[in-house]
Amino acid sequence: MTRRRKRLWPSGRSSDRKGPVKLTKLSLTVVVVVIMAGVVLGVQALRAARRAAAREPVASGRTFGVPDARVHVEEFTDFQCPACAQAAAMLHEEMKKEGARLFVEVKHFPLAMHRHARLAAMAAQCALQQNRFWGMQESIFRMQAAWTVANDPTDYFLSLARGLGLDDEAMMRCLSDRSVAAVIDADIAEGKRLGVSATPTFFVNGKMAVGGPNFQAALREALK
Amino acid sequence: MLLVLRFAIALLFIVSGAEKLMSPRENFLYVLQAYDVFPGVIEEVSSFVFPWIELAIGVFLALGLWLRLAAIGLACMSGSLIAVVAQAIFRKLPIESCGCFGDLVHLPLKGVIILDVAVFASALVLLFNIKAAGRFSLDRLYDKASS
């Protein structure tokens, strides 16, 4: 008894079968692409919804302007990143120029690849406790090239603090304060929830812009 | 060995493409802008399209569907990346991390060019041994069905 094997298609010659095979292969390709796109777009939508709910208010010492200003700028910065130093200078110019139309919040996002960025963020946060956040931010960025190459930049930050008239001992204590470290961790966690992975990252009225030039374009658009 | 190579590269491209697609597009746009090689419009379009192509190459390599085309795509993509990264190294652009795996892995440019050359060489190996690399592939299933 001969068993007849089931065939995918009835035609006898192999050249006749190539048409249906190709068609099925194309259909499978379409199915693969649709599944791939569906999964990606679905996860993207879920993540976007999670990001929208991720915003947290910032401590008042790290803000500029009034909360009901027309344009809200949220900046995630890393003190060891050269692009952040340029962007901070640009932002300060805009703050001077636009004044009441801007509300700026600064958040810490020290990148793991910058070995002193976290300590620099701590120093700025400690200066905030003595109401000198903006001055310290400017000094840290101005001296970036010097403390970046130091083995231990603590002395640099203390001397910058002294230059701003801050209490030396309070600064020393603060630099190892866990509650200050927790503030930085909370900023990093918020940044990650918002999808921040590079610095400087800005949110201009909620719209993400990474890097100084993109920030400037987004700001010009928002101020129109 | 060829099979391991095929699946390893497929995994690399799936992870890399998916990571870029899952994080906000602005992050990858910033990466492209840092290489300073394309005009603004191309950077914008590439920031949309490139991660999808990367993911598709990975998925098609893993499934073994249109394997030859996927290997050609792989060679073209890794070849272009070598050129883009090489010009950045040559021009000493201040790029600290390649941005090729989103936030997952940070590789310096010299590290990434070695990786890209390895991927390009692997793509050529796959292309010249497409039959052997096509074991456990949908292409092979279709070939059997049609012969």
PDB file of N, CA, C and O in Angstrom, chain A residues 41-77:
ATOM      1  N   LEU A  41       5.132  49.245  18.586  1.00  0.00           N
ATOM      2  CA  LEU A  41       4.243  50.399  18.776  1.00  0.00           C
ATOM      3  C   LEU A  41       3.462  50.273  20.086  1.00  0.00           C
ATOM      4  O   LEU A  41       3.216  51.263  20.775  1.00  0.00           O
ATOM      5  N   GLY A  42       3.063  49.043  20.433  1.00  0.00           N
ATOM      6  CA  GLY A  42       2.353  48.809  21.691  1.00  0.00           C
ATOM      7  C   GLY A  42       3.213  49.178  22.890  1.00  0.00           C
ATOM      8  O   GLY A  42       2.773  49.920  23.776  1.00  0.00           O
ATOM      9  N   VAL A  43       4.459  48.693  22.898  1.00  0.00           N
ATOM     10  CA  VAL A  43       5.354  48.994  24.027  1.00  0.00           C
ATOM     11  C   VAL A  43       5.673  50.497  24.064  1.00  0.00           C
ATOM     12  O   VAL A  43       5.715  51.107  25.135  1.00  0.00           O
ATOM     13  N   GLN A  44       5.848  51.081  22.859  1.00  0.00           N
ATOM     14  CA  GLN A  44       6.123  52.534  22.810  1.00  0.00           C
ATOM     15  C   GLN A  44       4.967  53.317  23.450  1.00  0.00           C
ATOM     16  O   GLN A  44       5.187  54.246  24.214  1.00  0.00           O
ATOM     17  N   ALA A  45       3.731  52.912  23.132  1.00  0.00           N
ATOM     18  CA  ALA A  45       2.556  53.613  23.668  1.00  0.00           C
ATOM     19  C   ALA A  45       2.494  53.466  25.192  1.00  0.00           C
ATOM     20  O   ALA A  45       2.223  54.439  25.911  1.00  0.00           O
ATOM     21  N   LEU A  46       2.779  52.251  25.685  1.00  0.00           N
ATOM     22  CA  LEU A  46       2.776  52.020  27.146  1.00  0.00           C
ATOM     23  C   LEU A  46       3.829  52.877  27.823  1.00  0.00           C
ATOM     24  O   LEU A  46       3.581  53.502  28.856  1.00  0.00           O
ATOM     25  N   ARG A  47       5.002  52.915  27.222  1.00  0.00           N
ATOM     26  CA  ARG A  47       6.103  53.695  27.820  1.00  0.00           C
ATOM     27  C   ARG A  47       5.794  55.184  27.811  1.00  0.00           C
ATOM     28  O   ARG A  47       6.106  55.897  28.756  1.00  0.00           O
ATOM     29  N   ALA A  48       5.178  55.655  26.712  1.00  0.00           N
ATOM     30  CA  ALA A  48       4.835  57.083  26.618  1.00  0.00           C
ATOM     31  C   ALA A  48       3.822  57.445  27.709  1.00  0.00           C
ATOM     32  O   ALA A  48       3.932  58.512  28.322  1.00  0.00           O
ATOM     33  N   ALA A  49       2.870  56.549  27.971  1.00  0.00           N
ATOM     34  CA  ALA A  49       1.874  56.810  29.011  1.00  0.00           C
ATOM     35  C   ALA A  49       2.551  56.858  30.379  1.00  0.00           C
ATOM     36  O   ALA A  49       2.227  57.708  31.215  1.00  0.00           O
ATOM     37  N   ARG A  50       3.517  55.960  30.591  1.00  0.00           N
ATOM     38  CA  ARG A  50       4.225  55.929  31.870  1.00  0.00           C
ATOM     39  C   ARG A  50       5.062  57.196  32.059  1.00  0.00           C
ATOM     40  O   ARG A  50       5.145  57.755  33.139  1.00  0.00           O
ATOM     41  N   ARG A  51       5.660  57.661  30.936  1.00  0.00           N
ATOM     42  CA  ARG A  51       6.482  58.875  31.002  1.00  0.00           C
ATOM     43  C   ARG A  51       5.635  60.094  31.374  1.00  0.00           C
ATOM     44  O   ARG A  51       6.053  60.951  32.130  1.00  0.00           O
ATOM     45  N   ALA A  52       4.429  60.145  30.809  1.00  0.00           N
ATOM     46  CA  ALA A  52       3.563  61.301  31.051  1.00  0.00           C
ATOM     47  C   ALA A  52       3.227  61.427  32.536  1.00  0.00           C
ATOM     48  O   ALA A  52       3.020  62.536  33.039  1.00  0.00           O
ATOM     49  N   ALA A  53       3.212  60.283  33.236  1.00  0.00           N
ATOM     50  CA  ALA A  53       2.849  60.317  34.663  1.00  0.00           C
ATOM     51  C   ALA A  53       4.076  60.405  35.564  1.00  0.00           C
ATOM     52  O   ALA A  53       3.950  60.355  36.787  1.00  0.00           O
ATOM     53  N   ALA A  54       5.253  60.558  34.976  1.00  0.00           N
ATOM     54  CA  ALA A  54       6.484  60.437  35.766  1.00  0.00           C
ATOM     55  C   ALA A  54       6.984  61.749  36.363  1.00  0.00           C
ATOM     56  O   ALA A  54       7.908  61.744  37.151  1.00  0.00           O
ATOM     57  N   ARG A  55       6.403  62.873  36.001  1.00  0.00           N
ATOM     58  CA  ARG A  55       6.974  64.158  36.435  1.00  0.00           C
ATOM     59  C   ARG A  55       6.774  64.408  37.928  1.00  0.00           C
ATOM     60  O   ARG A  55       5.733  64.149  38.486  1.00  0.00           O
ATOM     61  N   GLU A  56       7.834  64.950  38.533  1.00  0.00           N
ATOM     62  CA  GLU A  56       7.753  65.267  39.956  1.00  0.00           C
ATOM     63  C   GLU A  56       8.197  66.704  40.182  1.00  0.00           C
ATOM     64  O   GLU A  56       9.066  67.203  39.465  1.00  0.00           O
ATOM     65  N   PRO A  57       7.579  67.382  41.191  1.00  0.00           N
ATOM     66  CA  PRO A  57       7.978  68.769  41.446  1.00  0.00           C
ATOM     67  C   PRO A  57       9.410  68.841  41.969  1.00  0.00           C
ATOM     68  O   PRO A  57       9.916  67.888  42.558  1.00  0.00           O
ATOM     69  N   VAL A  58      10.052  69.972  41.731  1.00  0.00           N
ATOM     70  CA  VAL A  58      11.456  70.111  42.106  1.00  0.00           C
ATOM     71  C   VAL A  58      11.582  71.059  43.306  1.00  0.00           C
ATOM     72  O   VAL A  58      10.679  71.857  43.565  1.00  0.00           O
ATOM     73  N   ALA A  59      12.692  70.945  44.052  1.00  0.00           N
ATOM     74  CA  ALA A  59      12.924  71.850  45.182  1.00  0.00           C
ATOM     75  C   ALA A  59      13.035  73.277  44.663  1.00  0.00           C
ATOM     76  O   ALA A  59      13.616  73.517  43.604  1.00  0.00           O
ATOM     77  N   SER A  60      12.513  74.235  45.426  1.00  0.00           N
ATOM     78  CA  SER A  60      12.401  75.598  44.917  1.00  0.00           C
ATOM     79  C   SER A  60      13.763  76.250  44.625  1.00  0.00           C
ATOM     80  O   SER A  60      13.857  77.093  43.746  1.00  0.00           O
ATOM     81  N   GLY A  61      14.817  75.877  45.337  1.00  0.00           N
ATOM     82  CA  GLY A  61      16.115  76.506  45.129  1.00  0.00           C
ATOM     83  C   GLY A  61      16.731  76.204  43.781  1.00  0.00           C
ATOM     84  O   GLY A  61      17.704  76.834  43.380  1.00  0.00           O
ATOM     85  N   ARG A  62      16.191  75.241  43.079  1.00  0.00           N
ATOM     86  CA  ARG A  62      16.753  74.883  41.770  1.00  0.00           C
ATOM     87  C   ARG A  62      15.853  75.370  40.632  1.00  0.00           C
ATOM     88  O   ARG A  62      15.902  74.842  39.535  1.00  0.00           O
ATOM     89  N   THR A  63      15.002  76.318  40.941  1.00  0.00           N
ATOM     90  CA  THR A  63      14.105  76.828  39.896  1.00  0.00           C
ATOM     91  C   THR A  63      14.379  78.305  39.649  1.00  0.00           C
ATOM     92  O   THR A  63      14.968  78.994  40.488  1.00  0.00           O
ATOM     93  N   PHE A  64      13.924  78.741  38.492  1.00  0.00           N
ATOM     94  CA  PHE A  64      14.012  80.160  38.147  1.00  0.00           C
ATOM     95  C   PHE A  64      12.651  80.561  37.583  1.00  0.00           C
ATOM     96  O   PHE A  64      12.065  79.828  36.784  1.00  0.00           O
ATOM     97  N   GLY A  65      12.158  81.728  37.989  1.00  0.00           N
ATOM     98  CA  GLY A  65      10.895  82.228  37.448  1.00  0.00           C
ATOM     99  C   GLY A  65       9.696  81.745  38.240  1.00  0.00           C
ATOM    100  O   GLY A  65       9.830  81.112  39.287  1.00  0.00           O
ATOM    101  N   VAL A  66       8.528  82.061  37.699  1.00  0.00           N
ATOM    102  CA  VAL A  66       7.286  81.693  38.394  1.00  0.00           C
ATOM    103  C   VAL A  66       6.616  80.529  37.653  1.00  0.00           C
ATOM    104  O   VAL A  66       6.656  80.462  36.427  1.00  0.00           O
ATOM    105  N   PRO A  67       5.982  79.610  38.423  1.00  0.00           N
ATOM    106  CA  PRO A  67       5.420  78.406  37.787  1.00  0.00           C
ATOM    107  C   PRO A  67       4.355  78.679  36.725  1.00  0.00           C
ATOM    108  O   PRO A  67       4.115  77.819  35.876  1.00  0.00           O
ATOM    109  N   ASP A  68       3.710  79.857  36.759  1.00  0.00           N
ATOM    110  CA  ASP A  68       2.689  80.090  35.723  1.00  0.00           C
ATOM    111  C   ASP A  68       3.259  80.814  34.486  1.00  0.00           C
ATOM    112  O   ASP A  68       2.519  81.388  33.690  1.00  0.00           O
ATOM    113  N   ALA A  69       4.585  80.772  34.342  1.00  0.00           N
ATOM    114  CA  ALA A  69       5.215  81.371  33.140  1.00  0.00           C
ATOM    115  C   ALA A  69       4.765  80.609  31.895  1.00  0.00           C
ATOM    116  O   ALA A  69       4.336  79.454  31.983  1.00  0.00           O
ATOM    117  N   ARG A  70       4.893  81.293  30.766  1.00  0.00           N
ATOM    118  CA  ARG A  70       4.394  80.705  29.516  1.00  0.00           C
ATOM    119  C   ARG A  70       5.164  79.439  29.107  1.00  0.00           C
ATOM    120  O   ARG A  70       4.607  78.480  28.615  1.00  0.00           O
ATOM    121  N   VAL A  71       6.465  79.481  29.325  1.00  0.00           N
ATOM    122  CA  VAL A  71       7.284  78.341  28.885  1.00  0.00           C
ATOM    123  C   VAL A  71       7.973  77.682  30.084  1.00  0.00           C
ATOM    124  O   VAL A  71       8.668  78.358  30.849  1.00  0.00           O
ATOM    125  N   HIS A  72       7.729  76.393  30.231  1.00  0.00           N
ATOM    126  CA  HIS A  72       8.389  75.607  31.289  1.00  0.00           C
ATOM    127  C   HIS A  72       9.576  74.859  30.709  1.00  0.00           C
ATOM    128  O   HIS A  72       9.413  74.132  29.726  1.00  0.00           O
ATOM    129  N   VAL A  73      10.716  75.036  31.323  1.00  0.00           N
ATOM    130  CA  VAL A  73      11.910  74.302  30.876  1.00  0.00           C
ATOM    131  C   VAL A  73      12.394  73.433  32.033  1.00  0.00           C
ATOM    132  O   VAL A  73      12.611  73.931  33.140  1.00  0.00           O
ATOM    133  N   GLU A  74      12.524  72.158  31.753  1.00  0.00           N
ATOM    134  CA  GLU A  74      13.075  71.239  32.752  1.00  0.00           C
ATOM    135  C   GLU A  74      14.381  70.731  32.161  1.00  0.00           C
ATOM    136  O   GLU A  74      14.382  70.223  31.045  1.00  0.00           O
ATOM    137  N   GLU A  75      15.466  70.888  32.907  1.00  0.00           N
ATOM    138  CA  GLU A  75      16.774  70.484  32.379  1.00  0.00           C
ATOM    139  C   GLU A  75      17.374  69.362  33.220  1.00  0.00           C
ATOM    140  O   GLU A  75      17.462  69.482  34.439  1.00  0.00           O
ATOM    141  N   PHE A  76      17.784  68.287  32.566  1.00  0.00           N
ATOM    142  CA  PHE A  76      18.525  67.220  33.243  1.00  0.00           C
ATOM    143  C   PHE A  76      19.987  67.397  32.856  1.00  0.00           C
ATOM    144  O   PHE A  76      20.333  67.330  31.670  1.00  0.00           O
ATOM    145  N   THR A  77      20.823  67.630  33.857  1.00  0.00           N
ATOM    146  CA  THR A  77      22.196  68.009  33.560  1.00  0.00           C
ATOM    147  C   THR A  77      23.231  67.146  34.289  1.00  0.00           C
ATOM    148  O   THR A  77      22.915  66.526  35.307  1.00  0.00           O
TER     149      THR A  77
END
